[in-house]
Coordinates of C-alpha atoms in Angstrom, one line a residue:
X103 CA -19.2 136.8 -17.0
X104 CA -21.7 139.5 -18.3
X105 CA -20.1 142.3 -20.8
X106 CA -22.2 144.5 -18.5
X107 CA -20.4 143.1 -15.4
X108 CA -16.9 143.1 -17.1
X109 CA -14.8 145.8 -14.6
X110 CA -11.1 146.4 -14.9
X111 CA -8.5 143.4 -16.2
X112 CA -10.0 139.8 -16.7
X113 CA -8.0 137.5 -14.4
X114 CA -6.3 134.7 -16.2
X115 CA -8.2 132.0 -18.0
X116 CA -11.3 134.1 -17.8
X117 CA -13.7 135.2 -20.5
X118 CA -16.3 137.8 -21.3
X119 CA -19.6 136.3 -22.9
X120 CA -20.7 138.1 -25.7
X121 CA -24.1 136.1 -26.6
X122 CA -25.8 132.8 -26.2
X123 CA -26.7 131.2 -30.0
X124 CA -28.3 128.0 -29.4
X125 CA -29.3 125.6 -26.2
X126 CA -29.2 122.0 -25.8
X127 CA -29.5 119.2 -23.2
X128 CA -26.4 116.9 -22.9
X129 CA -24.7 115.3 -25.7
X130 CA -21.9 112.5 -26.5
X131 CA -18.9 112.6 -23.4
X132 CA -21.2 115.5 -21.8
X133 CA -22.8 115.9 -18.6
X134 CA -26.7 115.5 -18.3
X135 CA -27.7 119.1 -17.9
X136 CA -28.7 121.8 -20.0
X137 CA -25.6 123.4 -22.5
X138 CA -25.5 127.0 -24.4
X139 CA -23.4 127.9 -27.3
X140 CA -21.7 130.6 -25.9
X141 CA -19.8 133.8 -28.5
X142 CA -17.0 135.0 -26.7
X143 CA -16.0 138.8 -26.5
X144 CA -13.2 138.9 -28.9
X145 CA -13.2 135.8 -30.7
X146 CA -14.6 134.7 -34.0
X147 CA -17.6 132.5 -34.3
X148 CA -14.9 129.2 -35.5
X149 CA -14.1 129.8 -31.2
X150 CA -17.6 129.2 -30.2
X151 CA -17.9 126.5 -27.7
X152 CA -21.2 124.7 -25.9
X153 CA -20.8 125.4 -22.1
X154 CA -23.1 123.6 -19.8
X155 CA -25.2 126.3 -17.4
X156 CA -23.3 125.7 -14.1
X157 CA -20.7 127.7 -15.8
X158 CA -22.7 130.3 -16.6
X159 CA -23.5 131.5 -13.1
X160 CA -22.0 134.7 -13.5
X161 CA -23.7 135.4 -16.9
X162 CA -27.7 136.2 -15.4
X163 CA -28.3 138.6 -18.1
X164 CA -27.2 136.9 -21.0
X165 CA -29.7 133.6 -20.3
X166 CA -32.3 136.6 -19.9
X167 CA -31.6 138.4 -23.0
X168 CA -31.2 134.6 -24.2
X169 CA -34.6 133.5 -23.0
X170 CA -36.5 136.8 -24.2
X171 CA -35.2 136.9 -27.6
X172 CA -36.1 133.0 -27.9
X173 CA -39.7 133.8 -27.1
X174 CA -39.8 136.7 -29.3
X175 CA -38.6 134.6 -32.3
X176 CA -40.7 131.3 -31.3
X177 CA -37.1 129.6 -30.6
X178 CA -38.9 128.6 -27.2
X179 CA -42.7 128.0 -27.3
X180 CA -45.3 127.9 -24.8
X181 CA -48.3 126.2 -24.2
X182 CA -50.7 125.9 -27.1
X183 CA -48.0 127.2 -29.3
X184 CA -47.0 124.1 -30.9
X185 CA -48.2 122.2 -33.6
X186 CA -46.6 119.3 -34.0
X187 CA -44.1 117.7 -31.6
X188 CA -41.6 114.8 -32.8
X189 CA -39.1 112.4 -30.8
X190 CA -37.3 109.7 -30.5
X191 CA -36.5 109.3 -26.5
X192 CA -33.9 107.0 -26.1
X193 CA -34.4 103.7 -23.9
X194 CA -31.2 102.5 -23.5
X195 CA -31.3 101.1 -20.3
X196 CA -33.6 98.7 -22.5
X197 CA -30.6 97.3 -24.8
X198 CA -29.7 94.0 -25.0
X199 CA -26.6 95.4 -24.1
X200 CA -27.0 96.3 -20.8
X201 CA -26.5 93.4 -18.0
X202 CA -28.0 95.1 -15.3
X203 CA -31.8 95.8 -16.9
X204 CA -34.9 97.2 -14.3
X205 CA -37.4 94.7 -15.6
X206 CA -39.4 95.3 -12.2
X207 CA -39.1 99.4 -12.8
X208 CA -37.7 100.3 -16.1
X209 CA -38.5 103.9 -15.4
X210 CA -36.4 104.1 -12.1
X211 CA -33.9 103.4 -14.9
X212 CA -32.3 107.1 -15.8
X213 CA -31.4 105.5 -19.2
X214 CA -35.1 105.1 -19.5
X215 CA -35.9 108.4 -18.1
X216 CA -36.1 110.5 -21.7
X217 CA -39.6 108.9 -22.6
X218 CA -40.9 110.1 -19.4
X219 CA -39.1 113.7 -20.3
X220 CA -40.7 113.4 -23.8
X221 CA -44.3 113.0 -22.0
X222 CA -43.2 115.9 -19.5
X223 CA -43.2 118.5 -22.5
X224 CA -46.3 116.6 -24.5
X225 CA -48.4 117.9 -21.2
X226 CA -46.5 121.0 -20.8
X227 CA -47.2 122.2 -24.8
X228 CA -49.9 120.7 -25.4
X229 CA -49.2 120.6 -29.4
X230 CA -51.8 119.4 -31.5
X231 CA -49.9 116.3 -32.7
X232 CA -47.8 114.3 -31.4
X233 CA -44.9 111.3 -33.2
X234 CA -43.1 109.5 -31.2
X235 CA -40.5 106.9 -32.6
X236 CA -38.7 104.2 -31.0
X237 CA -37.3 100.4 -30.9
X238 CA -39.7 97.4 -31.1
X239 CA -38.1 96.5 -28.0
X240 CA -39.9 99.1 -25.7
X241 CA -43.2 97.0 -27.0
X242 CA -41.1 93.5 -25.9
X243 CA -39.1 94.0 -22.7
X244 CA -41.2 93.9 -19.2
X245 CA -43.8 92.9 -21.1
X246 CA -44.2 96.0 -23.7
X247 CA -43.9 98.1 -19.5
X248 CA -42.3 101.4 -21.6
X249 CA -44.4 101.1 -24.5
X250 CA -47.6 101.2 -22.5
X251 CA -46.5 103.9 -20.5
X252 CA -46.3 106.1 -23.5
X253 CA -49.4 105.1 -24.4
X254 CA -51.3 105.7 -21.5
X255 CA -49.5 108.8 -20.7
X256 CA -51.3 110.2 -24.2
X257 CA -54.6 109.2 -23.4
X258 CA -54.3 110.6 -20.0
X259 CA -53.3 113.7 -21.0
X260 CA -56.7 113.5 -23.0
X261 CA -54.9 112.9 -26.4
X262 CA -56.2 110.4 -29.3
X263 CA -53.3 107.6 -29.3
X264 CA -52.3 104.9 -32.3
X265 CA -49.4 102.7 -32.3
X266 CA -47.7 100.9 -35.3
X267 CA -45.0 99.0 -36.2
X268 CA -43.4 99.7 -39.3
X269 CA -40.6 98.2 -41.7
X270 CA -38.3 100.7 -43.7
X271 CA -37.7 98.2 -46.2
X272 CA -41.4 98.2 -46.8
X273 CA -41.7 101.8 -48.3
X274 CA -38.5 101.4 -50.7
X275 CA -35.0 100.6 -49.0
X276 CA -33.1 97.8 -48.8
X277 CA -33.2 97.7 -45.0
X278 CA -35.5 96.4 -42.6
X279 CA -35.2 98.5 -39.7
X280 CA -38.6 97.4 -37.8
X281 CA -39.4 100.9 -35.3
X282 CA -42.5 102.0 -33.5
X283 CA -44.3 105.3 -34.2
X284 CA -46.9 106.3 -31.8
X285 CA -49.1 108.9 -33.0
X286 CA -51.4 111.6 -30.6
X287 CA -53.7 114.2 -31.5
X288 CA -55.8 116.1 -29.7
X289 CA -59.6 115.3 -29.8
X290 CA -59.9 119.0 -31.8
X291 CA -57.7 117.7 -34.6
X292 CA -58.0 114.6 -36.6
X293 CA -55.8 111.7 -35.8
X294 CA -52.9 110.5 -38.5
X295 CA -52.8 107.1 -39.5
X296 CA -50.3 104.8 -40.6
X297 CA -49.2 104.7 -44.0
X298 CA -49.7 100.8 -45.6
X299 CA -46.4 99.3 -47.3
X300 CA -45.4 100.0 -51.0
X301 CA -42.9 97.6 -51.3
X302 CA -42.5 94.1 -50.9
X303 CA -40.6 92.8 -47.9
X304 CA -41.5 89.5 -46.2
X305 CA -41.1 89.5 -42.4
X306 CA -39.4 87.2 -40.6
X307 CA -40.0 87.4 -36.5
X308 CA -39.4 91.0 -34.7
X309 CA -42.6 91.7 -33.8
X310 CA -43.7 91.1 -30.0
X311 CA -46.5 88.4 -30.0
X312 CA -48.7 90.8 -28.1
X313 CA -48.6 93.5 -30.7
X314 CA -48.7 91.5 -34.1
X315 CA -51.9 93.2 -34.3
X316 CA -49.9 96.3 -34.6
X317 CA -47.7 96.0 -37.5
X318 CA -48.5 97.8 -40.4
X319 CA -49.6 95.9 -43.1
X320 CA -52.5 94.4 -45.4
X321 CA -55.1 92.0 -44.3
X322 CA -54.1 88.9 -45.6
X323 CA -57.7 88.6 -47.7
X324 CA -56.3 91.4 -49.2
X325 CA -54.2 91.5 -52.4
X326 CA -52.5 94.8 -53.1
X327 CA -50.1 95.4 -55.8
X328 CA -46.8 96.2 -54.4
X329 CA -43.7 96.5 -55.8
X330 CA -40.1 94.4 -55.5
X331 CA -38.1 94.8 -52.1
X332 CA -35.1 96.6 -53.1
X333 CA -31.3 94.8 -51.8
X334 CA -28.2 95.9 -51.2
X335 CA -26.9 96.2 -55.4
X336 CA -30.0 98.8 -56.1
X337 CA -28.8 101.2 -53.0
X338 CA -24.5 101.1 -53.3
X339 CA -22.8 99.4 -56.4
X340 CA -22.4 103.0 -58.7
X341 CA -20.3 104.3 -56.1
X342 CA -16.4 104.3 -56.4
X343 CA -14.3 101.8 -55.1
X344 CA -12.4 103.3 -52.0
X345 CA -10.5 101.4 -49.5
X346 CA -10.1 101.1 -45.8
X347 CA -7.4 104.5 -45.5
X348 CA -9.8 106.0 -47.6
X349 CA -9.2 110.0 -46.9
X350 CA -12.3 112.4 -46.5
X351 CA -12.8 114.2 -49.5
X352 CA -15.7 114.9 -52.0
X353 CA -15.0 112.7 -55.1
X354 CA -17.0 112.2 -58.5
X355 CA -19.3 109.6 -59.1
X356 CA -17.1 107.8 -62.4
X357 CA -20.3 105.6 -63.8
X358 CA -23.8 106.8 -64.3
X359 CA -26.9 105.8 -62.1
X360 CA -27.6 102.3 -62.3
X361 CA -30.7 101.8 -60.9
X362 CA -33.9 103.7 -59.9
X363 CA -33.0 104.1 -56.6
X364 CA -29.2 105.4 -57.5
X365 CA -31.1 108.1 -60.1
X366 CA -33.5 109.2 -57.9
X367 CA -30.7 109.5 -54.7
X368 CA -28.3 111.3 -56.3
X369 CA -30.6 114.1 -57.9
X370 CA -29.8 117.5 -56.5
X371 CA -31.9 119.4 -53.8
X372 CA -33.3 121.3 -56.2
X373 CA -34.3 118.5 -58.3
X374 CA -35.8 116.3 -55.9
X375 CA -37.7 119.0 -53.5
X376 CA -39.2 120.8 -56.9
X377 CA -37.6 124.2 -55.3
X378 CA -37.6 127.4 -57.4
X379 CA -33.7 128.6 -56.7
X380 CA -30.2 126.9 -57.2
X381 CA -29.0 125.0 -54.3
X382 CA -25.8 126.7 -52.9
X383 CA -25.3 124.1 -49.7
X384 CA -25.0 120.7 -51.3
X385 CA -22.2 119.2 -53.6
X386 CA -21.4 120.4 -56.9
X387 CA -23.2 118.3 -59.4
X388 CA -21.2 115.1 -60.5
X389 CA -19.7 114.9 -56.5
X390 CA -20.1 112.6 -54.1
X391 CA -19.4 113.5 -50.2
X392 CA -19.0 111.1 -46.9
X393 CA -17.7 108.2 -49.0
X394 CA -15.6 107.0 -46.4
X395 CA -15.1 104.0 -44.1
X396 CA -14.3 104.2 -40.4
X397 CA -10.5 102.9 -40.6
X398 CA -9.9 99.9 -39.1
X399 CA -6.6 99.2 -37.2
X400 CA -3.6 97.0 -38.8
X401 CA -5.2 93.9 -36.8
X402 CA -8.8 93.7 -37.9
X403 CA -7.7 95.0 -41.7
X404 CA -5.8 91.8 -41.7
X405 CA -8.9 89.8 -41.0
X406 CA -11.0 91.2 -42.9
X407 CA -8.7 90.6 -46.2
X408 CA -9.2 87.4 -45.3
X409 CA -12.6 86.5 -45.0
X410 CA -13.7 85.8 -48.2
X411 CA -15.5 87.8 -50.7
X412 CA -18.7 85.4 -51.3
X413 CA -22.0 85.1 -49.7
X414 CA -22.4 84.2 -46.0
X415 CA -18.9 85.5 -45.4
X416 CA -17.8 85.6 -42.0
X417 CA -15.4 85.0 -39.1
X418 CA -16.1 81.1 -38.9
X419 CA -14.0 80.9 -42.8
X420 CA -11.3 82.2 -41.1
X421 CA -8.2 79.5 -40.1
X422 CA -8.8 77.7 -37.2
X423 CA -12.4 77.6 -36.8
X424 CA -14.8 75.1 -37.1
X425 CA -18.6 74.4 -36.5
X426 CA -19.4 72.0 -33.7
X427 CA -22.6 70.8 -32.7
X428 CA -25.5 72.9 -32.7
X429 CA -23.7 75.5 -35.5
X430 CA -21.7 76.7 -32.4
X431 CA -18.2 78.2 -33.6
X432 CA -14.6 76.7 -31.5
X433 CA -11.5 76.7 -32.0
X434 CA -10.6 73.5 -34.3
X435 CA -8.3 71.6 -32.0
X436 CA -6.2 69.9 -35.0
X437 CA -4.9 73.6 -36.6
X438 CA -2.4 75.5 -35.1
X439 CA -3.2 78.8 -33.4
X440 CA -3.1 81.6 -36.2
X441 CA -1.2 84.5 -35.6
X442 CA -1.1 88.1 -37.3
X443 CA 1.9 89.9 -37.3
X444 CA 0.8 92.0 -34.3
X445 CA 1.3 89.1 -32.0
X446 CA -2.2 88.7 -32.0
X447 CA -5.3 85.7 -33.2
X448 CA -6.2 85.7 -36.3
X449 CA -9.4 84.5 -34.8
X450 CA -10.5 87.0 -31.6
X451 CA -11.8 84.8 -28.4
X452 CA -14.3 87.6 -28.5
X453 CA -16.0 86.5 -31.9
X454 CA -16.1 82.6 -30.8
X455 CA -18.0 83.8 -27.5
X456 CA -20.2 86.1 -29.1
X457 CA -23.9 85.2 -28.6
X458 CA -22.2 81.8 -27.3
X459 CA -20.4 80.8 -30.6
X460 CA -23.8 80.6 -32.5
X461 CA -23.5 84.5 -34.1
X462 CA -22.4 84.8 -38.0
X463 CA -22.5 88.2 -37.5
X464 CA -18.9 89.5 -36.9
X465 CA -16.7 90.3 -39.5
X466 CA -19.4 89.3 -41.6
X467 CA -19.9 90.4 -45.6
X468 CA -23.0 91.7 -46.7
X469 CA -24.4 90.5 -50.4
X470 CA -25.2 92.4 -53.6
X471 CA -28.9 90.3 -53.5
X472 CA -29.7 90.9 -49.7
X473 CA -32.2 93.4 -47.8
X474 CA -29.7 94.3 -44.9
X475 CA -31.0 94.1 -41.5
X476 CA -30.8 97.2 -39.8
X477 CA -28.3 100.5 -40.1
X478 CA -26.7 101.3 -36.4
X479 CA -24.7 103.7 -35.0
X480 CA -21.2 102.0 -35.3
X481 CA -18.9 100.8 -38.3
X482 CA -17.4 98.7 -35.7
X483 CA -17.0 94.8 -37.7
X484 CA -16.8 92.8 -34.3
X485 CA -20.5 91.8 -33.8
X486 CA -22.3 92.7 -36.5
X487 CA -22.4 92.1 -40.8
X488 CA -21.2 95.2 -42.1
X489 CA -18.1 94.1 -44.9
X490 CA -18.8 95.4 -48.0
X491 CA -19.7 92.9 -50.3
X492 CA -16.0 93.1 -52.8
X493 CA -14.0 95.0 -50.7
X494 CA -11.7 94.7 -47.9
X495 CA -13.3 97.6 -45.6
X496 CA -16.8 98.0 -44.1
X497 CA -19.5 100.2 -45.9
X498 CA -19.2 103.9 -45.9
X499 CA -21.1 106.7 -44.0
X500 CA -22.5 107.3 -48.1
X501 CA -22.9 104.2 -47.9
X502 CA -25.1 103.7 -44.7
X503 CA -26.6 107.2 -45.7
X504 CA -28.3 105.2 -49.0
X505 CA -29.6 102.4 -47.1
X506 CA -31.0 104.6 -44.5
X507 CA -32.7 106.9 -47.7
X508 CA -30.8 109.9 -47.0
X509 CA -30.2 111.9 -50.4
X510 CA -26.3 112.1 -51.6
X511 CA -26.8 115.9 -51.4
X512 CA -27.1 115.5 -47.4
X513 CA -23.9 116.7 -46.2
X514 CA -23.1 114.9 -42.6
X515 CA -21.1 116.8 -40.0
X516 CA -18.8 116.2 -37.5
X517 CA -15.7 113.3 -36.9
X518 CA -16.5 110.1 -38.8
X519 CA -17.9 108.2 -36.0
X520 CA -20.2 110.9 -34.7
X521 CA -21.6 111.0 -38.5
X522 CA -22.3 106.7 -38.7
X523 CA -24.1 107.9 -35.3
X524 CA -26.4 110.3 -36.9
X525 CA -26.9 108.1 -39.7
X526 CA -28.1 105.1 -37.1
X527 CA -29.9 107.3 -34.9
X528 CA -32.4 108.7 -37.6
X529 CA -35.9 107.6 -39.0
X530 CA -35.3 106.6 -42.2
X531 CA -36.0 109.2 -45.0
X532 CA -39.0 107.4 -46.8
X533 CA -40.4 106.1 -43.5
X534 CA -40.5 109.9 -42.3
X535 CA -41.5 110.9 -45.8
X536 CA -44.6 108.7 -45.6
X537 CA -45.5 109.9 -42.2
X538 CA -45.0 113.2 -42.9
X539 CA -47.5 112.5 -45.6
X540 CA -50.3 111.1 -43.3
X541 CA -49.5 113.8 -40.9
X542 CA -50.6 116.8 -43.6
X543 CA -53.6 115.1 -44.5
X544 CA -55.0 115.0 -41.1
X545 CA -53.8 118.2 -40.3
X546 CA -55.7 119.3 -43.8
X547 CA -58.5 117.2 -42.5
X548 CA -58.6 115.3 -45.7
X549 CA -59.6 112.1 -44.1
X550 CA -61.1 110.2 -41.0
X551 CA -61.3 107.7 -39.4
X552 CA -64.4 106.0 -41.1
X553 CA -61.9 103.7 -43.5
X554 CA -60.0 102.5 -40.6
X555 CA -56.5 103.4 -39.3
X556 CA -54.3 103.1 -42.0
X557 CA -53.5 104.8 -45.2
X558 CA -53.1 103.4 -48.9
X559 CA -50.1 106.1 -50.4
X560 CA -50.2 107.4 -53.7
X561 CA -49.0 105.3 -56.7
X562 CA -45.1 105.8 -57.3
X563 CA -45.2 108.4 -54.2
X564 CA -41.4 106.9 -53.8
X565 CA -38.9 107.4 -56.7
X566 CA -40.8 105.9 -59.8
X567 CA -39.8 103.2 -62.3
X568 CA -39.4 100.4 -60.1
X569 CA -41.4 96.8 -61.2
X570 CA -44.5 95.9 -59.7
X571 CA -45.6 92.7 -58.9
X572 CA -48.5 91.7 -57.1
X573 CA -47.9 90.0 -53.7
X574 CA -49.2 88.7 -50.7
X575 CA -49.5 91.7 -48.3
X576 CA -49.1 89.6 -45.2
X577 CA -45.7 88.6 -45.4
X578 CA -45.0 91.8 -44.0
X579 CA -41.8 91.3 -41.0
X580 CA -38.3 91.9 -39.6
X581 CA -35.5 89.4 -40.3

């Protein structure tokens, strides 16, 4: 209830609201519908807990006084306020995942229902740009149905619109992480472009064969000088060696930078942004944060000891499996059922069934001399390569943090699974970088659209130092 309503004694279990801090919309194992952080008369900010608005019916005056002081500090904009407007609307009723997929509808789908959200408050602000970001796959399933909504919503609304598909690897990380980023200006402003890829990093397949046309890269006539696609060893082998019931502490780093990359992500906040005053929120300098793996239970420990520590690694070295016809994994009929002291398979019926027996994917081991695939929100070794590469465990948050670009100063919040989810969930650093880039010139008005809709970056506008070689540009794809 409201401190202003607050007569006589409180009845049991009930609280007095002292101020609303923040607002959000949902969140993990909560209800869709709008939250606050509530400060509770009494208690000390550590008590602070996010309340979703049904149970603030009592508490009229607070959202007010809430409301009001968000529009007096530009917490809550209105129309024509805005200047630039960023998201990533989920589509998950999209995922390959999900057995029960709208292909006739996909927006009926509520999983699907954000992007339309996202275009609710593009026509509601009207902000001068617009950057949306999202999976190849809203370009691919229904025939590209969700990405050519967004699309057309944007030039309905009387916006500018361009679409590209972009590799992280291709702007220096040893990922390839293929995402779409849809740009929209207003016809006032000039619209961003794309930037073109600094690094080397040949594609293999992701693209949708209807948007090829889309992904950013070189014309083949052309011959740009680019420089080396970075792998897993440039990104993660300075850090210490931890294992799987590795505790959550800040540790030092033991061995200096060993590459360009490791120099450049472990500078301090101070060092990398260029800022004038000392840097009181990250680590002290020689420390190292979030260099932990998600602990696996007793069972899957036991496997993953086991599968070897070599290249190509995976469940299918295990005992008892063999490789039938058409590389499909089974059971080898001739060796005994393998047992862990548990009670349970060595081998899981789940990883022989997995994308019918033709997956090398779980409990597989990542190599020093590979550009990984793509960072997600789970740690979890059952369906996808995520072993380190010469120790028993799967990579660390750190770990994942590097290959998504994230600088070592980034401290990550929250239980460990929550923080492999924020990792997974992001834009990677350089890609965002990049388009942050493009963004400031247009907004600057420092170029047009007379040299086409992409943008050559600035030599070594990454971290510096790393070879050059010239390449053809358009083997530029996801693997």
């Amino acid at each position: 209830m409201d401190e202003e309503e607050e007569e006589g004694e409180l009845e049991k279990d009930e609280y007095v609201v002292q101020k609303l801090t923040d607002i959000c919309y949902g969140g993990i194992d909560r209800k869709s519908c709008i939250y606050f952080k509530v400060q509770w008369k009494g208690y000390g900010p550590e008590e602070d807990t996010w309340e979703p608005i049904e149970n603030l019916s009592d508490c009229p005056l607070k959202i007010k006084e809430f409301v009001q002081e968000g529009h007096m500090r530009k917490v809550l904009p209105l129309p024509g306020d805005v200047d630039v407007l960023c998201g990533g609307p989920p589509c998950q009723g999209i995922s390959g995942l999900n057995r029960f997929r709208n292909r006739d509808d996909p927006l009926n789908d509520d999983k699907n229902r954000q992007l339309v959200t996202f275009m609710n408050i593009v026509s509601y602000l009207r902000p001068k740009f617009v950057l949306m970001e999202n999976v190849v796959d809203i370009l691919q399933f229904a025939e590209g149905y969700l990405g050519r909504y967004a699309l057309s919503r944007l030039v309905a609304m009387n916006y500018q619109s361009r679409l590209g598909i972009m590799l992280a690897g291709c702007y220096g990380l040893p990922q390839f992480r293929m995402r779409t980023f849809l740009w929209g200006a207003l016809t006032t402003m000039v619209l961003p472009k794309h930037p073109l890829p600094t690094h080397n990093v040949v594609i293999r397949g992701g693209a949708p064969n209807a948007f090829t046309q889309s992904v950013v890269a070189y014309d083949e006539i052309q011959n740009p000088t680019l420089k080396n696609a970075l792998v897993l060893e440039d990104a993660i082998s300075d850090l210490p060696k931890v294992g799987n019931d590795q505790a959550d502490d800040v540790m030092e780093y033991l061995v200096k930078p060993k590459t360009e990359f490791q120099r450049y992500i472990r500078l301090s906040r101070k060092e990398m942004l260029d800022y004038s005053f000392g840097d009181k929120t990250g680590p002290g300098e020689g420390t190292l944060m979030d260099h932990c793996p998600l602990r696996l239970n007793k069972d899957d420990y036991e496997r993953v000891k086991r599968i070897p520590f070599e290249k190509g690694a995976n469940f299918r070295d295990l005992e008892g499996v063999r490789v039938g016809p058409n590389n499909v994994a089974e059971f080898d009929p001739e060796i005994p059922r393998v047992y862990l002291e548990s009670g349970n398979p060595l081998v899981p019926e789940y990883a022989i069934k997995f994308r019918s027996g033709k997956s090398l994917r779980p409990f597989g081991r990542l190599w020093w001399d590979e550009t990984v695939p793509t960072v997600v929100t789970s740690a979890n070794p059952h369906s996808q390569r995520i072993l380190h590469p010469s120790q028993a465990r799967v990579l660390t948050v750190r770990e994942n943090a590097r290959l998504q670009g994230f600088p070592d100063y980034y401290r990550l919040d929250g239980p460990i699974k929550e923080r492999y989810m924020q990792v997974g969930n992001a834009v990677a650093v350089p890609v965002a970088r990049a388009l942050g880039y493009s963004l400031g010139l247009a907004y600057l008005r420092k170029h047009d659209g007379s040299d086409g809709p992409m943008l050559v970056l600035p030599a070594n506008f990454f971290s510096p130092g790393q070879t050059e070689a010239v390449v053809p540009a358009d083997e530029v794809a996801e693997e």
